[in-house]
């Protein structure tokens, strides 16, 4: 059975001359840079077609399905975003009601907007002591499904950007009692389920559709991901989620998929299939040693919740007199350590099996040194406290559906002056890309104030056309 990368490599060494795309003709001579031009081809004879895979790409996707024990797996070369859009629209009809966690990624909201869905929100727990959003509770999902009997699908994120994991097995059981599909955005959990040190993945726990960003936590190129489809026997008989999702993948994925990216996926799957456990063994030991070292922190704190992804190192600054952004910048500028993200009261370091002992030691040494110069009694002059999502959103009532091309007149207002108006734009802090304000919602005082707080702390507030302003409906 051919491996995609090896076949591309062998082809690049052959005497075949291409009168086809791409324009670099498998040569980097014009640009003079060391990019993998030699294996960057199009759908030529013998190399299959991702949108109608029957040969080498079909075999590659089957290898990925076997690794994750999924009934069906598709390559995503437009990232997890395409998988999420396809999953949500493939599991619903236009105008359906959908149950979604309010801390879902913006791509879920985009699917809701594109498919004119009616969202019902469930709110994760909030760990006030560490100012971290927690898991989604099965009981909350059960209550929502009992209240809204016309819900057609459920979407949650687990693990979250912060590494918090929900009880997928129990949630799947609740959802399947209604005969509808559970979609899990597990973009940050492609490494889960392969080693006892880490939690199980959602494929094995009963989710019907699971999306994995390989590039986030495994050795794969940026933009590469997988979507797994497992139609549960408890779903309503007339549901063909596989066929519908596949149709949307054909529409939403590029018609010119990168063979470099697809080869990278195949190499990653092969590595995990044959050597993954060995690498994960070493990684688990290194990660545990790192976490034990960070337990020595006095003022800064290593956050660990009830159920979490141990690959995420989340450091709280609460009560230290500095913000998450300040710790982030100190690590970057003084120690040349680039963190994944800063929030109001914590920073996130993402790790993987490709991390080194030297790199982990640099992180622990830097944090311990910074910690030694802090006081646990010092308070910020203006304390940055992250409110629970429920506190922000319960007052953000959905007034009406606002779709593209609705023809409604709008105006841009400063955030502070937009309270009480109906938004026609998203507003989110990126990363992680979770909307604070959604089109069609009345802007609450809490949400507007939080946007200003994030901006003042130096965070990137995105989604709006004008900086510091949000577009609202006139007379809305």
XYZ file of C-alpha atoms in Angstrom:
476
model
C 0.000 0.000 0.000
C 1.503 3.315 -1.119
C 2.116 6.131 1.352
C 1.184 9.499 -0.173
C 4.409 11.288 0.733
C 6.630 8.482 -0.596
C 4.692 8.368 -3.844
C 5.021 12.152 -4.217
C 8.744 11.968 -3.437
C 9.292 9.203 -5.998
C 7.307 11.148 -8.588
C 9.394 14.269 -7.950
C 12.536 12.259 -8.738
C 11.150 10.835 -11.972
C 11.500 12.268 -15.482
C 7.809 13.143 -15.821
C 7.387 16.722 -17.046
C 4.172 18.463 -16.074
C 2.057 20.542 -18.404
C -0.477 21.204 -15.656
C -0.959 23.270 -12.502
C 0.643 24.571 -10.288
C 2.562 27.350 -11.977
C 5.849 26.745 -10.152
C 6.172 23.473 -12.154
C 7.588 21.674 -9.119
C 10.663 23.931 -9.163
C 11.657 26.700 -6.750
C 14.179 28.250 -9.112
C 12.189 31.440 -9.717
C 11.540 32.250 -6.070
C 14.837 30.898 -4.782
C 13.319 29.664 -1.512
C 13.345 26.230 0.075
C 9.676 25.278 -0.084
C 8.436 21.769 -1.028
C 7.707 22.657 -4.644
C 8.861 19.261 -5.883
C 5.935 17.411 -4.273
C 3.291 20.121 -4.756
C 1.096 18.752 -7.541
C -2.530 18.769 -8.663
C -4.925 15.850 -9.300
C -2.858 14.079 -11.937
C -3.035 10.441 -13.008
C -2.407 8.053 -10.137
C -2.821 10.586 -7.333
C -6.604 10.432 -6.829
C -9.061 13.291 -6.126
C -9.954 14.273 -2.557
C -13.551 15.097 -3.520
C -14.081 11.675 -5.122
C -11.440 9.588 -3.383
C -11.143 6.068 -4.783
C -7.418 5.344 -4.729
C -4.466 6.496 -2.664
C -6.421 9.246 -0.864
C -9.272 6.871 -0.011
C -6.729 4.468 1.465
C -5.152 7.332 3.417
C -8.520 8.388 4.872
C -9.242 4.773 5.789
C -5.942 4.617 7.687
C -6.989 7.710 9.638
C -10.390 6.148 10.393
C -8.686 2.964 11.621
C -6.393 4.959 13.928
C -9.304 6.793 15.564
C -11.716 3.814 15.368
C -14.157 5.886 13.371
C -16.632 4.498 10.848
C -15.723 7.233 8.381
C -13.011 9.899 8.308
C -12.378 12.709 5.836
C -9.311 14.879 5.352
C -9.777 18.597 6.011
C -7.249 20.865 4.340
C -9.160 24.068 5.127
C -8.760 23.437 8.848
C -11.332 22.374 11.427
C -13.473 25.357 10.444
C -14.620 23.581 7.275
C -15.405 20.461 9.258
C -17.463 22.379 11.797
C -19.406 24.265 9.121
C -20.111 21.017 7.240
C -21.080 19.130 10.395
C -23.537 21.734 11.663
C -25.194 22.309 8.284
C -25.130 18.600 7.429
C -26.955 17.660 10.633
C -29.676 20.303 10.296
C -32.100 21.744 7.784
C -32.344 25.449 7.132
C -34.191 27.184 9.950
C -33.874 24.313 12.435
C -33.347 24.817 16.137
C -29.912 23.825 17.444
C -28.514 23.469 20.960
C -24.991 24.832 21.315
C -22.577 25.708 24.077
C -22.160 29.464 24.309
C -18.368 29.052 24.355
C -18.323 27.408 20.915
C -15.836 28.632 18.330
C -16.925 31.397 15.960
C -17.206 28.855 13.109
C -20.247 27.310 14.837
C -21.873 30.753 14.942
C -21.020 31.220 11.275
C -22.765 27.932 10.463
C -25.812 29.119 12.416
C -25.833 32.362 10.429
C -25.295 30.668 7.052
C -28.012 28.067 7.683
C -30.383 30.520 9.413
C -30.582 28.250 12.449
C -32.285 29.142 15.724
C -29.734 28.651 18.512
C -30.497 27.688 22.082
C -27.495 28.290 24.344
C -26.187 26.228 27.211
C -23.607 27.761 29.497
C -20.513 26.051 30.874
C -19.824 26.003 34.569
C -17.679 28.841 35.878
C -14.787 28.261 38.257
C -14.845 31.597 40.071
C -11.762 30.827 42.158
C -9.578 30.600 39.046
C -11.782 32.650 36.664
C -12.017 29.838 34.146
C -15.010 28.561 32.200
C -15.591 24.916 33.062
C -17.340 21.983 31.367
C -20.847 21.751 29.974
C -23.014 19.655 32.283
C -25.111 16.723 30.936
C -28.050 17.793 33.123
C -28.110 21.250 31.524
C -28.255 19.636 28.092
C -31.021 17.289 29.231
C -33.073 20.196 30.581
C -32.693 22.164 27.341
C -33.681 19.164 25.204
C -36.775 18.615 27.353
C -37.744 22.280 27.078
C -37.191 22.563 23.306
C -38.380 19.316 21.749
C -37.667 20.489 18.192
C -33.864 20.706 18.638
C -32.201 18.826 15.764
C -28.543 18.682 16.857
C -26.226 19.490 19.764
C -22.788 21.121 19.428
C -20.197 21.494 22.181
C -16.459 22.143 22.425
C -14.317 19.673 24.382
C -11.550 20.166 25.262
C -11.877 23.927 25.305
C -9.067 26.287 24.363
C -8.192 26.285 28.071
C -8.080 22.471 28.178
C -11.342 21.841 30.059
C -13.038 18.565 29.106
C -16.765 17.779 29.367
C -18.317 14.393 30.177
C -18.884 13.352 26.571
C -20.071 9.830 27.382
C -22.915 11.075 29.581
C -23.758 13.925 27.205
C -23.925 11.502 24.251
C -26.325 9.265 26.180
C -28.600 12.228 26.934
C -28.562 13.467 23.335
C -29.153 10.024 21.825
C -32.257 9.497 23.932
C -33.757 12.182 21.684
C -32.461 10.454 18.544
C -30.410 13.459 17.402
C -26.675 13.805 16.650
C -23.974 15.110 18.970
C -21.238 17.158 17.279
C -18.041 17.670 19.258
C -15.520 20.302 18.266
C -12.467 18.444 19.547
C -10.045 20.568 17.545
C -7.713 20.783 20.539
C -7.866 17.053 21.270
C -6.387 15.189 18.295
C -3.847 13.637 20.695
C -6.463 12.274 23.090
C -7.312 8.589 23.355
C -3.893 7.137 22.570
C -2.270 7.010 26.016
C -3.560 6.465 29.580
C -1.987 9.754 30.727
C -4.511 11.619 28.573
C -8.308 11.515 28.473
C -10.271 9.419 25.979
C -11.364 11.064 22.742
C -14.961 11.821 21.806
C -15.024 9.268 18.981
C -14.696 6.474 21.541
C -17.192 8.091 23.910
C -20.188 8.096 21.563
C -20.146 11.404 19.682
C -21.640 11.192 16.189
C -19.375 13.774 14.572
C -15.933 14.757 15.866
C -13.600 17.341 14.374
C -9.852 17.196 15.089
C -7.227 19.816 14.234
C -4.181 17.615 13.737
C -1.914 20.645 13.517
C -2.848 21.920 16.971
C -1.422 19.080 19.065
C 0.175 16.562 16.673
C 3.123 16.873 14.246
C 1.112 18.028 11.232
C 1.169 21.137 9.071
C -0.966 24.158 9.941
C -4.462 23.968 8.450
C -4.663 20.145 8.480
C -7.561 18.464 10.263
C -9.930 15.479 10.227
C -13.669 14.980 10.533
C -14.951 11.661 11.887
C -18.534 10.530 11.277
C -20.083 7.780 13.413
C -23.813 7.487 12.937
C -25.053 6.162 16.268
C -27.650 3.379 16.182
C -29.903 5.542 18.367
C -30.252 8.300 15.770
C -33.559 8.675 13.988
C -33.709 6.303 11.025
C -34.218 8.971 8.370
C -31.045 10.862 9.320
C -28.291 10.537 6.723
C -25.697 12.708 8.412
C -22.823 11.089 6.509
C -24.234 11.891 3.083
C -25.243 15.431 4.038
C -21.937 16.278 5.717
C -19.987 14.895 2.759
C -22.014 17.075 0.392
C -21.148 20.175 2.389
C -17.485 19.160 2.458
C -17.559 19.081 -1.348
C -19.037 22.584 -1.394
C -16.898 24.183 1.306
C -13.466 22.627 0.820
C -11.203 24.008 -1.871
C -11.354 22.277 -5.239
C -7.541 22.497 -5.330
C -6.476 20.596 -2.200
C -2.783 20.792 -1.357
C -0.950 17.503 -1.787
C 1.736 18.827 0.539
C -0.855 19.236 3.301
C -2.483 15.879 2.568
C 0.896 14.144 2.594
C 1.540 15.784 5.948
C -1.711 14.331 7.308
C -0.802 10.869 6.049
C 2.682 11.063 7.581
C 1.191 12.143 10.907
C -1.306 9.265 10.874
C 1.442 6.768 10.017
C 3.644 8.065 12.830
C 0.796 7.792 15.340
C -0.126 4.315 14.084
C 3.340 2.801 14.368
C 5.370 4.957 16.756
C 2.848 7.113 18.546
C 2.806 5.204 21.811
C 6.589 5.380 22.153
C 6.592 9.158 21.636
C 3.597 9.588 23.933
C 5.354 7.593 26.675
C 8.287 10.023 26.616
C 5.980 13.018 26.340
C 3.864 11.935 29.320
C 6.962 11.591 31.517
C 8.306 15.003 30.449
C 4.920 16.658 30.896
C 4.414 15.178 34.349
C 7.895 16.298 35.438
C 7.108 19.792 34.163
C 3.777 19.935 35.971
C 5.406 18.739 39.209
C 8.040 21.485 38.902
C 5.310 24.081 38.393
C 3.554 22.930 41.564
C 6.372 24.752 43.384
C 5.009 28.114 42.229
C 4.031 30.302 45.167
C 2.192 33.314 43.714
C 1.522 32.143 40.185
C -0.579 28.968 40.072
C -0.740 25.971 37.749
C -4.455 25.498 37.079
C -5.872 21.990 37.201
C -9.627 21.417 37.037
C -11.709 18.304 37.662
C -11.316 16.955 34.111
C -8.746 18.627 31.897
C -6.254 18.056 29.103
C -2.848 17.711 30.719
C -1.066 18.915 27.578
C -2.291 22.466 28.287
C -0.217 24.341 30.859
C -2.464 27.092 32.222
C -0.825 29.554 34.628
C -3.035 31.819 36.759
C -1.885 35.300 37.803
C -4.857 35.928 40.088
C -3.897 37.954 43.148
C -0.309 38.573 42.003
C -0.629 42.205 40.932
C -0.032 41.460 37.245
C -2.385 40.560 34.393
C -2.243 37.581 32.094
C -1.163 39.918 29.326
C 1.743 41.222 31.408
C 2.965 37.700 32.184
C 2.619 36.811 28.498
C 4.735 39.798 27.444
C 7.351 39.175 30.160
C 7.804 35.595 28.986
C 8.068 36.802 25.396
C 10.355 39.808 25.800
C 12.598 38.749 28.679
C 12.762 34.986 28.146
C 11.907 34.654 24.436
C 9.123 32.202 25.233
C 6.059 32.588 23.006
C 2.885 31.506 24.767
C -0.222 30.378 22.912
C -2.599 32.878 24.500
C -3.106 35.403 27.273
C -6.443 35.908 29.006
C -7.320 38.436 31.686
C -6.014 36.344 34.558
C -4.008 33.516 33.002
C -1.741 32.443 30.162
C -1.755 29.205 28.183
C 1.305 27.254 27.071
C 0.446 24.564 24.530
C 2.723 21.538 24.555
C 3.065 18.488 22.317
C 5.146 15.360 21.920
C 7.565 17.433 19.820
C 8.575 19.534 22.838
C 12.069 19.089 24.251
C 13.446 18.805 27.780
C 15.369 22.018 27.146
C 12.236 23.876 26.095
C 10.208 22.680 29.065
C 13.038 23.568 31.457
C 13.241 27.073 30.008
C 9.530 27.498 30.695
C 9.644 26.207 34.277
C 12.810 28.170 35.097
C 11.291 31.376 33.705
C 8.015 30.966 35.589
C 9.778 30.137 38.861
C 12.041 33.172 38.456
C 9.098 35.482 37.718
C 7.184 33.939 40.612
C 10.016 34.686 43.051
C 9.620 38.407 42.346
C 5.870 38.501 42.957
C 3.786 38.921 46.080
C 0.641 36.880 46.592
C -0.850 39.769 48.574
C -0.452 42.443 45.888
C -3.588 43.576 44.095
C -4.059 45.290 40.766
C -5.103 48.915 40.879
C -7.875 47.858 38.508
C -8.570 44.155 38.994
C -9.346 42.256 35.777
C -12.081 39.808 36.705
C -13.604 37.603 34.038
C -17.342 37.239 34.659
C -19.128 33.938 33.986
C -20.456 33.568 30.448
C -23.969 33.277 31.854
C -23.612 36.702 33.500
C -22.656 38.305 30.190
C -25.162 36.543 27.982
C -28.372 36.091 29.943
C -29.030 39.797 29.483
C -27.997 39.600 25.810
C -31.423 38.691 24.501
C -31.757 37.521 20.899
C -34.158 39.964 19.310
C -34.195 38.746 15.707
C -32.319 36.751 13.098
C -29.873 38.914 11.193
C -28.647 37.195 8.033
C -26.418 38.280 5.213
C -28.113 40.501 2.668
C -31.073 41.175 4.947
C -31.294 44.734 3.656
C -31.570 46.191 7.148
C -30.093 49.667 7.684
C -27.202 49.838 10.126
C -24.919 52.327 11.823
C -21.623 52.042 13.727
C -21.582 53.107 17.369
C -18.878 53.179 20.005
C -19.131 50.157 22.278
C -20.279 52.163 25.283
C -23.046 53.815 23.252
C -24.284 50.558 21.719
C -25.931 49.167 24.873
C -29.558 48.267 24.210
C -29.084 48.190 20.433
C -29.322 45.047 18.272
C -25.950 44.052 16.864
C -25.433 43.174 13.209
C -21.797 42.154 13.796
C -19.809 39.664 15.835
C -17.442 40.779 18.555
C -14.893 38.335 19.910
C -11.472 38.218 21.487
C -9.037 36.238 19.331
C -7.683 33.867 20.342
C -9.770 31.900 21.237
C -12.489 33.278 18.920
C -15.546 32.829 21.155
C -18.121 35.555 20.384
C -19.127 37.908 23.173
C -21.739 39.490 20.910
C -23.624 37.802 18.057
C -25.689 39.366 15.233
C -29.324 39.687 16.269
C -28.577 40.046 19.979
C -29.286 43.085 22.079
C -25.941 44.365 23.353
C -25.784 44.163 27.129
C -23.999 46.617 29.380
C -21.821 43.765 30.680
C -20.682 42.706 27.197
C -19.863 46.268 26.092
C -17.880 46.891 29.277
C -15.965 43.641 28.845
C -14.968 44.560 25.286
C -13.542 47.844 26.561
C -11.707 46.019 29.338
C -10.114 43.572 26.925
C -9.061 46.379 24.589
C -7.546 48.376 27.451
C -5.555 45.307 28.503
C -4.057 45.012 24.996
C -6.087 42.063 23.689
C -7.149 41.695 20.070
C -10.884 42.395 19.778
C -12.047 41.317 16.327
C -15.107 40.763 14.149
C -16.043 44.410 13.651
C -15.357 46.633 10.666
C -14.322 49.673 12.717
C -11.989 49.585 15.694
C -13.783 50.504 18.916
C -17.185 50.508 17.217
C -19.845 47.916 16.514
C -22.449 47.910 13.764
C -26.038 47.915 15.023
C -29.463 47.932 13.425
C -31.048 51.354 13.076
C -34.147 51.422 15.273
C -32.919 48.095 16.648
